[in-house]
Structures are given as structure tokens and as C-alpha cells.
Amino acid sequence: MLMKKVYALLICVTALSARAQDADLWNHKRCAVVLTYDDAINVDLDNALPALDSLGLKATFYLIGSSPVVAARMEQWRVAARNGHELGNHSLYHPCDGSLPGRSWIQADDDLSKYTVARAVREIRVNNVLLNAIDGKTKRTFAYPCGDLTIGDSFFYAGLRKDFVAARGVRSAMDSIGKVDLNNIDCYAINGQTADQMIALVREAIRTRRLLVFLFHGVGGGHTLNVGLNEHSLLLHFLKDHEREIWVAPMVDVAEYVRMYRGLH
């Protein structure tokens, strides 16, 4: 009888311990949220960055190396990196697969379907050199332009795995720490959502102990895919107000944490 009681107590303690660990799964927080901003556009520096910095929140900006905003405002990107934001790689020219439906807007020179894998890999590596010249860092993450993963039948990122900590895709989902695909991290693309809708996603991430990644383009304008300035601000304030539960960090930091947690090298 005594042994049964001891056994039952051990089971109870183990279960409580597991729940406690689960509650603090993400760097001692209940969930992780990554804010990502694509395409290196002026509103990143004019609208998004000041809002983030006013609250001490860190994010990832995925830069297209050929963007004129990279060339014209390089020192501001350098300061952003110095202040803890990640400058991620969004390719040199942002090539997308022009053979897919609805892609008539893609110019021939930027048609990923006409690339070779070697060309795609080479251009992405050149962009890494540019980003290193801006921020001096060697670890960063990649974001697939248009979410396109393949050239023909080839998964072109296969040749780049050693160049990056992880890569972000575009599929709308949030994942547990054991299910995050570091070769194609899920995210929610934002275009016109209200603050309440975005905050509902955060609450779901807290409830389910998952990773939630936001993908922004325009913030208060600047892109056809856009979120209102006030809606964006309300989301950031919610994250700040709940920072005891939510780990907000750049993608590179979260991806490295996932690797460490899962014993990956």
C-alpha cells in the first residue's frame, strides 16, 4: 500500500513538473512571438521601427539587397541592427515563380522558374555578404520571396541550410516547439486585419504554448499589403503589456533557441 502511494505521488510530481516546464517552454515564457517585416521599404524605418523601439520590442526585417531603401538608408539599417533587430535575408532581387497562376506581374528577369538552383543560391549568398557589411553579423535567417520553395523539382534552400539558422515561409499556422520546421517556418501574413484579430492569434499562441510569427509588409501604407498604423500599435502594446507570458524576439534568436531545445547543431 505504501509503495502504491509513493508511486502515485511520483506520478503527480512528474505531471506537475511537466506542466511547469511546458508553461515556461519558450525562454521562460508561455509562447514566442516573432514580428517580421518584408521587402526593405521606407515604412519599415519610418513607421515600424520607431513603434518597436518605443516599447523595447525586437523584430526581424527581411531585406532585399537590391532595394533602393537599403542603399539610401544603410546607416539607419545599421543602427537598427545595433539596437537588437535582425536584418534577415530576403534574397538579392526577390525572384518569384512566374509560372504560377496570378503571377503575371513578375518580370522575366525576376522569374524564379527561369533560374537555376546555382543562380538562386549564389544571389542569396551575395545578399548575405551585403548584410554582413551592414551589420557585421554572420548568423541570420532567410525568408522565401513569395513563399516559393522550389525551382522545378528542386528545393533550392537545401544548398543553403548551412548559411542560415532557419528560413521563414508563408503558410498560415503556428507550431509547437517540437513541430517547428526550421526549413520553412510558418507565419501569418497580415493584410488589413484589425488589432483584435491579431491579438486573438496571440491569445491562441499563449493558450497552446506555440510559436506565432507575423509577416508584415506595409505598416500605415507603403505597400499593397498593409496594416493600419493604429492596429499595429495596439498589437505591439498588447505584446508589451503581456511580456511576462510572451517572448518577443527576432527570428534568429527564436530559431537558435528551438535548435538548442531540440539538440540540433
CSV table of C-alpha atoms in Angstrom, one decimal:
chain,number,residue,atom,x,y,z
A,1,MET,CA,0.0,0.0,0.0
A,2,LEU,CA,2.8,2.4,0.9
A,3,MET,CA,4.6,1.7,-2.4
A,4,LYS,CA,1.4,2.5,-4.3
A,5,LYS,CA,1.1,5.8,-2.5
A,6,VAL,CA,4.7,6.7,-3.3
A,7,TYR,CA,4.2,5.7,-6.9
A,8,ALA,CA,1.1,7.8,-7.2
A,9,LEU,CA,2.9,10.7,-5.6
A,10,LEU,CA,5.8,10.4,-8.1
A,11,ILE,CA,3.3,10.4,-11.0
A,12,CYS,CA,1.7,13.5,-9.6
A,13,VAL,CA,5.0,15.3,-9.1
A,14,THR,CA,6.2,14.3,-12.6
A,15,ALA,CA,2.9,15.6,-14.2
A,16,LEU,CA,3.2,18.9,-12.3
A,17,SER,CA,6.8,19.3,-13.3
A,18,ALA,CA,6.0,18.6,-16.9
A,19,ARG,CA,3.2,21.2,-16.8
A,20,ALA,CA,5.5,23.7,-15.2
A,21,GLN,CA,8.1,23.1,-17.9
A,22,ASP,CA,5.5,23.4,-20.6
A,23,ALA,CA,4.3,26.7,-19.1
A,24,ASP,CA,7.9,28.1,-19.4
A,25,LEU,CA,8.7,26.4,-22.7
A,26,TRP,CA,9.7,29.5,-24.6
A,27,ASN,CA,12.7,31.0,-22.9
A,28,HIS,CA,10.8,31.0,-19.6
A,29,LYS,CA,7.6,32.3,-21.3
A,30,ARG,CA,4.4,30.6,-22.3
A,31,CYS,CA,4.8,31.3,-26.0
A,32,ALA,CA,7.0,33.1,-28.6
A,33,VAL,CA,6.0,35.8,-31.0
A,34,VAL,CA,8.2,36.9,-33.9
A,35,LEU,CA,7.4,40.2,-35.7
A,36,THR,CA,8.8,40.1,-39.3
A,37,TYR,CA,8.7,42.9,-41.9
A,38,ASP,CA,9.4,42.2,-45.5
A,39,ASP,CA,11.0,43.9,-48.5
A,40,ALA,CA,13.1,46.7,-47.1
A,41,ILE,CA,10.7,49.6,-47.7
A,42,ASN,CA,10.6,53.1,-46.2
A,43,VAL,CA,7.8,52.5,-43.8
A,44,ASP,CA,9.9,49.8,-42.1
A,45,LEU,CA,12.2,52.6,-40.9
A,46,ASP,CA,9.6,55.4,-40.7
A,47,ASN,CA,6.7,53.6,-39.0
A,48,ALA,CA,7.5,50.1,-37.8
A,49,LEU,CA,10.9,50.7,-36.3
A,50,PRO,CA,10.0,53.7,-34.1
A,51,ALA,CA,7.0,51.9,-32.8
A,52,LEU,CA,9.0,48.9,-31.9
A,53,ASP,CA,11.8,50.9,-30.3
A,54,SER,CA,9.4,53.0,-28.2
A,55,LEU,CA,8.4,49.8,-26.5
A,56,GLY,CA,11.7,48.0,-26.5
A,57,LEU,CA,10.5,45.2,-28.8
A,58,LYS,CA,12.9,43.5,-31.2
A,59,ALA,CA,11.9,42.3,-34.7
A,60,THR,CA,13.3,40.8,-37.9
A,61,PHE,CA,13.4,42.9,-41.1
A,62,TYR,CA,13.8,40.8,-44.2
A,63,LEU,CA,15.9,42.9,-46.7
A,64,ILE,CA,16.0,42.6,-50.4
A,65,GLY,CA,19.6,43.6,-51.2
A,66,SER,CA,18.7,45.5,-54.4
A,67,SER,CA,16.1,47.6,-52.7
A,68,PRO,CA,16.9,51.3,-53.1
A,69,VAL,CA,15.9,51.8,-49.5
A,70,VAL,CA,18.8,49.6,-48.5
A,71,ALA,CA,21.3,51.7,-50.4
A,72,ALA,CA,19.8,55.1,-49.5
A,73,ARG,CA,19.3,54.4,-45.8
A,74,MET,CA,22.1,52.0,-45.0
A,75,GLU,CA,23.2,53.8,-41.8
A,76,GLN,CA,19.6,53.5,-40.4
A,77,TRP,CA,19.6,49.8,-41.1
A,78,ARG,CA,22.9,49.6,-39.3
A,79,VAL,CA,21.6,51.4,-36.3
A,80,ALA,CA,18.5,49.1,-36.2
A,81,ALA,CA,20.8,46.0,-36.1
A,82,ARG,CA,23.0,47.6,-33.4
A,83,ASN,CA,19.8,48.1,-31.4
A,84,GLY,CA,19.0,44.4,-31.5
A,85,HIS,CA,16.8,43.9,-34.6
A,86,GLU,CA,17.7,41.2,-37.1
A,87,LEU,CA,18.4,42.1,-40.7
A,88,GLY,CA,17.2,38.9,-42.4
A,89,ASN,CA,17.9,37.8,-46.0
A,90,HIS,CA,15.0,38.1,-48.4
A,91,SER,CA,17.2,37.5,-51.5
A,92,LEU,CA,19.1,39.9,-53.7
A,93,TYR,CA,16.3,40.5,-56.3
A,94,HIS,CA,13.2,38.9,-54.8
A,95,PRO,CA,12.6,36.4,-57.6
A,96,CYS,CA,9.2,34.6,-57.6
A,97,ASP,CA,7.9,31.8,-59.7
A,98,GLY,CA,6.2,33.4,-62.7
A,99,SER,CA,4.8,30.1,-63.9
A,100,LEU,CA,2.2,30.0,-61.1
A,101,PRO,CA,-1.4,31.4,-61.6
A,102,GLY,CA,-1.8,35.1,-60.8
A,103,ARG,CA,1.9,35.9,-61.3
A,104,SER,CA,1.7,37.9,-64.5
A,105,TRP,CA,3.2,40.9,-62.6
A,106,ILE,CA,6.6,39.1,-62.4
A,107,GLN,CA,9.2,40.4,-64.8
A,108,ALA,CA,11.2,37.9,-66.8
A,109,ASP,CA,14.5,38.8,-65.1
A,110,ASP,CA,12.9,38.1,-61.7
A,111,ASP,CA,11.2,34.9,-62.6
A,112,LEU,CA,12.3,32.2,-60.3
A,113,SER,CA,11.1,29.5,-62.6
A,114,LYS,CA,13.7,30.6,-65.1
A,115,TYR,CA,16.5,30.5,-62.5
A,116,THR,CA,18.9,27.6,-62.0
A,117,VAL,CA,19.4,26.4,-58.4
A,118,ALA,CA,23.0,27.6,-58.6
A,119,ARG,CA,22.0,31.1,-59.5
A,120,ALA,CA,19.4,31.3,-56.7
A,121,VAL,CA,22.0,30.1,-54.2
A,122,ARG,CA,24.7,32.4,-55.5
A,123,GLU,CA,22.4,35.5,-55.3
A,124,ILE,CA,21.2,34.7,-51.8
A,125,ARG,CA,24.8,34.3,-50.7
A,126,VAL,CA,25.8,37.6,-52.2
A,127,ASN,CA,23.0,39.2,-50.2
A,128,ASN,CA,24.4,37.7,-47.1
A,129,VAL,CA,27.7,39.4,-47.9
A,130,LEU,CA,25.9,42.7,-48.2
A,131,LEU,CA,24.0,42.2,-45.0
A,132,ASN,CA,27.3,41.3,-43.2
A,133,ALA,CA,28.8,44.6,-44.4
A,134,ILE,CA,25.9,46.4,-42.9
A,135,ASP,CA,25.6,44.7,-39.5
A,136,GLY,CA,28.8,42.7,-39.1
A,137,LYS,CA,26.8,39.5,-38.2
A,138,THR,CA,27.2,36.0,-39.6
A,139,LYS,CA,24.1,34.4,-38.2
A,140,ARG,CA,20.7,35.3,-39.7
A,141,THR,CA,17.5,33.8,-41.1
A,142,PHE,CA,16.1,33.7,-44.7
A,143,ALA,CA,12.6,34.4,-46.0
A,144,TYR,CA,11.4,32.9,-49.2
A,145,PRO,CA,10.3,35.5,-51.7
A,146,CYS,CA,6.6,35.0,-52.3
A,147,GLY,CA,6.9,31.8,-50.2
A,148,ASP,CA,8.3,29.9,-53.3
A,149,LEU,CA,10.3,26.9,-52.2
A,150,THR,CA,11.3,25.2,-55.4
A,151,ILE,CA,12.9,25.7,-58.8
A,152,GLY,CA,11.5,22.9,-61.0
A,153,ASP,CA,11.5,19.9,-58.7
A,154,SER,CA,14.5,21.2,-56.6
A,155,PHE,CA,14.1,22.6,-53.1
A,156,PHE,CA,16.7,25.3,-53.6
A,157,TYR,CA,17.2,26.0,-49.8
A,158,ALA,CA,18.7,22.6,-49.5
A,159,GLY,CA,22.0,24.1,-50.6
A,160,LEU,CA,21.7,27.0,-48.1
A,161,ARG,CA,20.9,25.2,-44.8
A,162,LYS,CA,24.5,25.8,-43.6
A,163,ASP,CA,24.3,29.5,-44.5
A,164,PHE,CA,21.3,30.2,-42.2
A,165,VAL,CA,19.9,29.4,-38.8
A,166,ALA,CA,16.4,28.9,-40.3
A,167,ALA,CA,14.0,30.0,-43.1
A,168,ARG,CA,10.6,31.5,-42.9
A,169,GLY,CA,7.8,30.6,-45.3
A,170,VAL,CA,4.3,31.9,-45.7
A,171,ARG,CA,1.9,29.1,-44.6
A,172,SER,CA,-0.7,30.3,-42.0
A,173,ALA,CA,-0.1,28.2,-38.9
A,174,MET,CA,1.5,28.3,-35.5
A,175,ASP,CA,3.5,25.3,-34.2
A,176,SER,CA,4.7,23.7,-31.0
A,177,ILE,CA,8.4,23.8,-30.3
A,178,GLY,CA,8.8,20.2,-31.4
A,179,LYS,CA,6.9,20.8,-34.7
A,180,VAL,CA,8.6,24.0,-35.9
A,181,ASP,CA,10.0,23.3,-39.4
A,182,LEU,CA,13.2,25.3,-39.4
A,183,ASN,CA,13.4,25.0,-43.2
A,184,ASN,CA,10.0,26.6,-43.6
A,185,ILE,CA,8.7,28.3,-40.5
A,186,ASP,CA,5.0,29.0,-40.6
A,187,CYS,CA,3.6,32.6,-40.2
A,188,TYR,CA,0.5,34.7,-40.6
A,189,ALA,CA,0.6,37.3,-43.4
A,190,ILE,CA,-1.2,40.4,-42.3
A,191,ASN,CA,-3.2,42.5,-44.8
A,192,GLY,CA,-6.0,44.6,-43.3
A,193,GLN,CA,-6.5,42.6,-40.1
A,194,THR,CA,-7.7,44.5,-37.1
A,195,ALA,CA,-5.8,44.7,-33.8
A,196,ASP,CA,-8.5,42.4,-32.2
A,197,GLN,CA,-7.9,39.8,-34.9
A,198,MET,CA,-4.1,39.9,-34.4
A,199,ILE,CA,-4.4,39.8,-30.7
A,200,ALA,CA,-6.7,36.8,-30.9
A,201,LEU,CA,-3.8,35.0,-32.6
A,202,VAL,CA,-1.5,35.9,-29.8
A,203,ARG,CA,-4.0,34.7,-27.2
A,204,GLU,CA,-4.2,31.4,-29.0
A,205,ALA,CA,-0.4,31.1,-29.0
A,206,ILE,CA,-0.4,31.7,-25.3
A,207,ARG,CA,-3.1,29.1,-24.7
A,208,THR,CA,-1.5,26.5,-26.9
A,209,ARG,CA,2.2,27.3,-26.0
A,210,ARG,CA,3.2,27.8,-29.6
A,211,LEU,CA,5.3,29.9,-31.8
A,212,LEU,CA,3.5,32.7,-33.6
A,213,VAL,CA,5.1,34.6,-36.5
A,214,PHE,CA,3.6,37.7,-38.0
A,215,LEU,CA,4.5,38.7,-41.6
A,216,PHE,CA,4.0,42.4,-42.3
A,217,HIS,CA,4.7,44.4,-45.4
A,218,GLY,CA,3.2,47.9,-45.3
A,219,VAL,CA,2.6,49.5,-41.9
A,220,GLY,CA,0.5,52.6,-42.3
A,221,GLY,CA,0.9,52.5,-46.1
A,222,GLY,CA,3.9,51.9,-48.3
A,223,HIS,CA,2.7,48.6,-49.8
A,224,THR,CA,-0.4,47.0,-51.3
A,225,LEU,CA,-0.3,44.5,-48.4
A,226,ASN,CA,-0.9,46.8,-45.4
A,227,VAL,CA,-1.8,47.0,-41.8
A,228,GLY,CA,-3.2,50.2,-40.2
A,229,LEU,CA,-0.8,52.2,-38.1
A,230,ASN,CA,-3.1,52.2,-35.1
A,231,GLU,CA,-3.9,48.5,-35.4
A,232,HIS,CA,-0.2,47.7,-35.5
A,233,SER,CA,0.4,49.9,-32.5
A,234,LEU,CA,-2.4,48.2,-30.5
A,235,LEU,CA,-0.8,44.8,-31.2
A,236,LEU,CA,2.6,46.0,-30.0
A,237,HIS,CA,1.2,47.4,-26.8
A,238,PHE,CA,-0.6,44.2,-26.1
A,239,LEU,CA,2.6,42.3,-26.5
A,240,LYS,CA,4.4,44.7,-24.2
A,241,ASP,CA,1.7,44.5,-21.6
A,242,HIS,CA,1.9,40.7,-21.6
A,243,GLU,CA,5.6,40.3,-21.8
A,244,ARG,CA,5.6,38.1,-18.7
A,245,GLU,CA,3.8,35.5,-20.8
A,246,ILE,CA,5.2,36.2,-24.3
A,247,TRP,CA,8.7,36.0,-25.5
A,248,VAL,CA,9.0,38.6,-28.3
A,249,ALA,CA,12.3,38.2,-30.2
A,250,PRO,CA,13.9,38.3,-33.6
A,251,MET,CA,13.6,35.2,-35.7
A,252,VAL,CA,17.3,34.3,-35.5
A,253,ASP,CA,17.1,34.2,-31.7
A,254,VAL,CA,13.9,32.1,-31.6
A,255,ALA,CA,15.3,29.7,-34.2
A,256,GLU,CA,18.5,29.3,-32.3
A,257,TYR,CA,16.5,28.6,-29.2
A,258,VAL,CA,14.5,25.9,-31.0
A,259,ARG,CA,17.7,24.3,-32.2
A,260,MET,CA,19.2,24.3,-28.7
A,261,TYR,CA,16.0,22.9,-27.2
A,262,ARG,CA,15.9,20.1,-29.7
A,263,GLY,CA,19.6,19.4,-29.6
A,264,LEU,CA,20.2,20.4,-33.2
A,265,HIS,CA,23.6,21.7,-34.4
